[in-house]
Coordinates of C-alpha atoms in Angstrom, one line a residue:
M1 CA -165.1 38.9 -32.9
S2 CA -165.6 38.4 -36.6
N3 CA -163.9 40.9 -39.0
T4 CA -166.8 40.7 -41.4
N5 CA -170.5 40.9 -40.7
Y6 CA -172.4 37.7 -41.2
V7 CA -175.2 37.5 -43.8
F8 CA -178.8 37.2 -42.8
V9 CA -180.8 34.3 -44.2
I10 CA -184.6 33.8 -44.5
D11 CA -186.4 30.8 -46.1
T12 CA -189.0 31.1 -48.8
N13 CA -191.7 31.7 -46.2
K14 CA -189.6 34.6 -44.9
K15 CA -188.9 32.8 -41.6
P16 CA -185.6 34.1 -40.1
L17 CA -182.8 31.6 -40.0
Q18 CA -179.3 31.6 -38.4
P19 CA -177.0 34.1 -40.1
C20 CA -174.2 32.6 -42.1
K21 CA -170.6 33.5 -43.0
P22 CA -170.0 35.4 -46.3
S23 CA -168.3 32.3 -47.7
I24 CA -171.4 30.1 -47.2
A25 CA -173.6 32.9 -48.6
R26 CA -171.5 32.9 -51.8
R27 CA -171.9 29.2 -52.2
L28 CA -175.6 29.4 -51.8
L29 CA -175.8 32.1 -54.5
N30 CA -173.5 30.3 -56.9
S31 CA -175.4 27.1 -56.5
G32 CA -178.7 28.8 -57.2
K33 CA -180.1 27.8 -53.8
A34 CA -180.7 31.4 -52.7
A35 CA -181.2 34.8 -54.1
V36 CA -180.5 38.3 -52.8
W37 CA -183.5 39.6 -50.8
R38 CA -182.1 42.8 -49.4
R39 CA -178.9 44.8 -50.0
F40 CA -178.6 46.4 -46.6
P41 CA -178.5 44.6 -44.3
F42 CA -177.4 42.0 -46.8
T43 CA -180.0 39.3 -46.7
L44 CA -180.5 36.1 -48.7
I45 CA -183.8 34.3 -49.3
L46 CA -183.7 30.5 -49.8
K47 CA -185.7 29.0 -52.6
K48 CA -187.2 26.4 -50.2
A49 CA -188.9 26.2 -46.9
V50 CA -187.0 25.1 -43.8
E51 CA -189.0 23.1 -41.4
K52 CA -186.5 22.2 -38.7
V53 CA -184.2 25.1 -37.5
A54 CA -181.2 24.5 -35.2
K55 CA -181.8 26.1 -31.8
T56 CA -179.4 29.0 -31.4
T57 CA -179.1 31.9 -28.9
L58 CA -178.8 35.3 -30.5
T59 CA -178.6 38.4 -28.3
L60 CA -179.1 41.9 -29.6
K61 CA -177.0 44.5 -27.7
I62 CA -177.4 48.2 -27.8
D63 CA -175.2 51.1 -26.6
P64 CA -177.4 54.2 -27.1
G65 CA -175.7 57.6 -27.4
S66 CA -176.5 61.2 -28.2
R67 CA -174.8 61.3 -31.6
F68 CA -174.1 57.7 -32.3
T69 CA -175.7 54.4 -31.3
G70 CA -173.9 51.1 -31.5
I71 CA -175.7 47.8 -32.2
A72 CA -174.1 44.3 -32.0
L73 CA -175.6 40.9 -32.6
L74 CA -174.0 38.1 -30.7
E75 CA -174.2 34.3 -31.0
E76 CA -173.6 33.4 -27.4
N77 CA -170.3 35.3 -26.8
K78 CA -169.3 35.7 -30.5
V79 CA -170.0 38.9 -32.3
I80 CA -171.5 38.2 -35.8
W81 CA -172.9 41.5 -36.9
M82 CA -172.3 45.2 -35.9
L83 CA -173.8 48.5 -36.9
L84 CA -173.1 52.2 -36.1
I85 CA -176.1 54.6 -36.3
Q86 CA -175.4 58.3 -36.7
H87 CA -178.3 60.4 -35.4
R88 CA -179.5 63.6 -37.0
G89 CA -180.5 65.2 -33.7
S90 CA -178.4 68.4 -34.2
L91 CA -179.8 68.8 -37.8
I92 CA -183.4 68.4 -36.5
S93 CA -182.8 71.0 -33.8
E94 CA -181.3 73.4 -36.3
K95 CA -184.2 73.1 -38.7
L96 CA -186.7 73.6 -35.8
Q97 CA -184.9 76.7 -34.7
K98 CA -185.0 78.1 -38.3
R99 CA -188.7 77.5 -38.4
S100 CA -189.2 79.3 -35.1
Q101 CA -187.2 82.3 -36.4
H102 CA -189.4 82.5 -39.5
R103 CA -192.5 82.4 -37.4
R104 CA -191.2 85.1 -35.1
A105 CA -190.2 87.3 -38.0
R106 CA -193.7 86.9 -39.6
R107 CA -195.3 88.4 -36.5
T108 CA -193.7 91.8 -37.2
K109 CA -194.5 91.9 -40.9
N110 CA -197.6 93.4 -42.5
L111 CA -199.5 90.2 -42.9
R112 CA -203.1 89.1 -42.2
Y113 CA -204.1 88.9 -38.6
R114 CA -204.1 85.4 -37.1
K115 CA -205.9 84.6 -33.9
P116 CA -203.6 83.4 -31.2
G117 CA -203.6 79.7 -30.4
N118 CA -204.8 78.0 -27.3
P119 CA -202.7 79.6 -24.4
N120 CA -203.3 76.5 -22.2
K121 CA -201.3 74.1 -24.3
K122 CA -199.4 71.6 -22.2
K123 CA -196.9 69.0 -23.1
P124 CA -198.2 65.4 -22.4
T125 CA -196.5 63.2 -19.8
G126 CA -193.4 61.6 -21.3
W127 CA -193.0 64.2 -24.0
L128 CA -189.6 64.3 -25.8
A129 CA -188.2 66.8 -28.2
P130 CA -188.3 65.8 -31.9
S131 CA -184.5 65.4 -31.9
L132 CA -184.7 63.0 -29.1
V133 CA -187.7 61.1 -30.5
H134 CA -185.6 60.6 -33.7
R135 CA -183.0 58.7 -31.7
V136 CA -185.5 56.3 -30.3
E137 CA -187.4 55.8 -33.6
T138 CA -184.2 55.3 -35.6
T139 CA -182.9 52.7 -33.1
M140 CA -186.2 50.9 -33.0
T141 CA -186.4 50.8 -36.8
W142 CA -183.1 48.8 -36.8
V143 CA -184.2 46.6 -33.9
K144 CA -187.4 45.6 -35.6
R145 CA -185.4 45.0 -38.9
L146 CA -182.9 42.7 -37.2
I147 CA -185.6 40.8 -35.3
K148 CA -187.3 40.3 -38.7
F149 CA -184.2 38.8 -40.3
S150 CA -182.6 36.9 -37.5
P151 CA -184.0 34.7 -34.6
V152 CA -183.2 37.1 -31.8
E153 CA -184.1 35.8 -28.3
S154 CA -183.2 38.7 -26.0
I155 CA -182.1 42.3 -26.0
S156 CA -179.5 43.9 -23.8
M157 CA -179.0 47.6 -23.5
E158 CA -177.0 50.1 -21.5
L159 CA -179.7 52.0 -19.5
V160 CA -177.7 53.9 -16.8
R161 CA -174.2 55.3 -16.6
F162 CA -173.5 53.9 -13.1
D163 CA -174.9 51.2 -11.0
T164 CA -175.9 53.5 -8.1
Q165 CA -177.4 50.6 -6.1
L166 CA -174.0 49.0 -6.1
I167 CA -172.3 52.2 -5.0
Q168 CA -174.8 53.3 -2.4
N169 CA -175.9 49.9 -1.0
P170 CA -173.3 47.3 -1.9
E171 CA -174.7 44.7 0.4
I172 CA -177.8 44.0 -1.8
T173 CA -176.2 40.9 -3.3
G174 CA -173.7 39.9 -0.7
L175 CA -170.1 40.5 0.3
Q176 CA -168.5 39.0 -2.8
Y177 CA -170.4 41.5 -5.0
Q178 CA -169.5 44.4 -2.6
Q179 CA -165.8 43.7 -2.6
G180 CA -165.5 42.5 -6.2
E181 CA -163.5 44.2 -9.0
L182 CA -166.6 45.5 -10.7
A183 CA -167.8 47.3 -7.5
G184 CA -164.5 49.2 -7.3
Y185 CA -164.7 50.0 -11.0
E186 CA -168.2 51.4 -10.8
L187 CA -167.2 53.5 -7.8
R188 CA -164.1 54.9 -9.6
E189 CA -166.1 55.8 -12.7
Y190 CA -168.7 57.5 -10.6
L191 CA -166.1 59.6 -8.7
L192 CA -164.4 60.6 -11.9
E193 CA -167.7 61.8 -13.4
K194 CA -168.7 63.5 -10.2
W195 CA -165.5 65.5 -9.9
G196 CA -165.3 66.4 -13.5
R197 CA -162.2 64.1 -14.1
Q198 CA -160.1 66.8 -12.5
C199 CA -157.9 66.8 -9.4
A200 CA -160.1 68.1 -6.6
S201 CA -157.2 69.8 -4.8
T202 CA -156.0 71.9 -7.7
S203 CA -159.3 72.3 -9.5
G204 CA -157.6 71.8 -12.9
K205 CA -157.0 69.1 -15.4
T206 CA -153.9 67.1 -15.1
N207 CA -152.0 64.9 -17.4
T208 CA -151.4 62.3 -14.7
P209 CA -153.8 59.5 -13.7
L210 CA -156.2 60.4 -10.9
E211 CA -156.4 58.4 -7.7
V212 CA -159.2 57.9 -5.3
E213 CA -158.5 59.4 -1.9
H214 CA -160.4 60.0 1.4
I215 CA -161.5 63.5 2.4
H216 CA -161.3 62.6 6.0
P217 CA -158.5 60.0 6.4
K218 CA -159.4 56.5 7.1
S219 CA -156.6 56.3 9.6
K220 CA -158.4 59.0 11.6
G221 CA -161.9 57.4 11.5
G222 CA -162.9 58.3 8.0
S223 CA -165.3 55.9 6.2
D224 CA -165.4 54.4 2.7
R225 CA -168.7 56.1 1.9
V226 CA -169.0 57.9 -1.4
S227 CA -169.5 61.2 0.4
N228 CA -166.0 60.8 1.9
L229 CA -164.2 60.1 -1.3
T230 CA -162.8 62.3 -4.0
V231 CA -160.1 62.1 -6.8
A232 CA -156.7 63.7 -6.8
C233 CA -153.5 63.5 -8.8
T234 CA -150.6 61.5 -7.4
K235 CA -148.6 64.6 -6.4
C236 CA -151.5 66.1 -4.4
N237 CA -152.4 62.7 -2.9
Q238 CA -148.9 62.2 -1.6
I239 CA -148.6 65.8 -0.2
K240 CA -151.9 65.5 1.6
S241 CA -150.9 62.1 3.0
N242 CA -153.2 61.3 6.0
Q243 CA -154.1 65.0 6.7
D244 CA -157.7 66.0 7.0
V245 CA -158.8 68.1 4.1
K246 CA -159.6 71.0 6.4
D247 CA -156.0 71.1 7.6
F248 CA -154.6 70.5 4.1
L249 CA -156.6 73.3 2.5
S250 CA -156.7 75.6 5.6
G251 CA -155.1 78.4 3.5
K252 CA -157.6 78.0 0.6
P253 CA -161.1 78.5 2.2
E254 CA -162.9 78.8 -1.1
L255 CA -161.5 75.6 -2.5
L256 CA -162.2 73.8 0.8
K257 CA -165.8 75.0 0.7
R258 CA -166.3 73.8 -2.9
I259 CA -164.9 70.3 -2.1
L260 CA -167.0 69.8 1.0
T261 CA -170.1 71.0 -0.9
Q262 CA -169.4 68.8 -3.9
A263 CA -168.7 65.8 -1.6
R264 CA -172.2 66.1 0.0
L265 CA -174.0 66.0 -3.3
P266 CA -176.4 63.1 -3.3
L267 CA -176.3 60.1 -5.7
K268 CA -179.5 61.3 -7.3
D269 CA -177.4 63.3 -9.8
A270 CA -175.9 60.1 -11.1
A271 CA -179.2 58.3 -10.9
A272 CA -181.0 60.9 -13.1
V273 CA -181.0 58.7 -16.2
N274 CA -181.4 60.1 -19.6
S275 CA -185.1 60.2 -20.5
T276 CA -184.3 59.1 -24.0
R277 CA -182.8 55.8 -22.7
W278 CA -185.9 55.2 -20.6
K279 CA -188.1 55.8 -23.6
L280 CA -186.1 53.4 -25.7
F281 CA -186.2 50.8 -22.9
N282 CA -190.0 51.0 -22.6
T283 CA -190.3 50.8 -26.4
L284 CA -188.0 47.8 -26.6
K285 CA -190.3 45.9 -24.2
T286 CA -193.1 46.2 -26.7
T287 CA -191.2 43.7 -28.9
G288 CA -192.1 40.9 -26.6
L289 CA -188.5 39.9 -26.1
T290 CA -186.6 39.8 -22.8
V291 CA -184.9 43.2 -22.3
I292 CA -181.8 43.1 -20.0
T293 CA -180.3 46.4 -18.7
S294 CA -176.8 47.2 -17.4
S295 CA -174.7 50.2 -16.5
G296 CA -172.1 52.2 -18.5
G297 CA -169.5 51.4 -15.8
Q298 CA -169.9 47.7 -16.5
T299 CA -169.6 48.3 -20.2
K300 CA -166.4 50.1 -19.8
F301 CA -165.1 47.5 -17.4
N302 CA -165.8 44.7 -19.9
R303 CA -164.1 46.6 -22.7
R304 CA -161.0 47.3 -20.7
K305 CA -160.9 43.7 -19.5
Q306 CA -161.0 42.5 -23.1
K307 CA -158.4 45.1 -24.1
L308 CA -160.6 46.4 -26.9
P309 CA -160.5 49.9 -28.4
K310 CA -163.1 52.6 -27.7
A311 CA -166.0 52.5 -30.3
H312 CA -169.7 52.6 -30.0
C313 CA -170.1 49.2 -31.8
I314 CA -167.5 47.6 -29.5
D315 CA -169.2 49.1 -26.5
A316 CA -172.5 47.6 -27.6
A317 CA -170.8 44.2 -27.8
C318 CA -169.6 44.7 -24.2
V319 CA -172.9 45.7 -22.7
G320 CA -174.1 43.4 -19.9
E321 CA -172.4 40.2 -18.9
V322 CA -169.5 39.1 -21.0
N323 CA -167.8 35.8 -20.4

């Protein structure tokens, strides 16, 4: 991973070329072979046309979020450019709320009568709130800008938080995929999210790591299905041992009922993907480039495997397959 963003380069016909290192950009400027075309992102324009361009593979990776979106540009497995977008969703919502309050107050004032609008107004299919549309449009503005200044061949984005197909039907791509390290990682991340990252037996946050445990012990015929798994702290897991949860919590009927109810919740809760991400995904396809999707569980797995700190830009670089 480079410590400094590369510099974008276009030829005199504005054809995007391979981004270069800042040191090469300085030499081009000092020798008079190029001029500054844009300050941000910093882009140079050559004073001649380039006919033959070396074939390179640039991938644009996106980690969309509610407040921040990370973007990373990779040359094969090397990160050459990163960007963090801060969305104004909360500010837009606040201004829309103020406008609504002004309109509501105007109805009680002694002003001219205004006929009511059409009472049958309906929101069109796929409608998004303005604060959500802002996220998509801001991200797409930068995607189009980067495609314009660099020869991007494909786009990879994080579309879902969990690979629910991998959790629910692990045999879709064979035994190796089912029992692989990533499969267990996706399952653990799903369980942590499903149970609120709290010990199910104590219904409270703990400062100790949580472990995956069986509700009905495997030694007594319990399965490895998601509906039979929960998370618990080490202390509770050791006390429970191979007891059935009904015996372990026989003195706490309310807690037992909550655990059994939560365990039966279907995977559709995790599969309910953010509508903003789907909107972004469908908009990205209009660029004509190949759009590859992956899960948030895989992104976190890649980041932990590379021992990288948590950041939206770094998460973007870890989206999809990382060698």
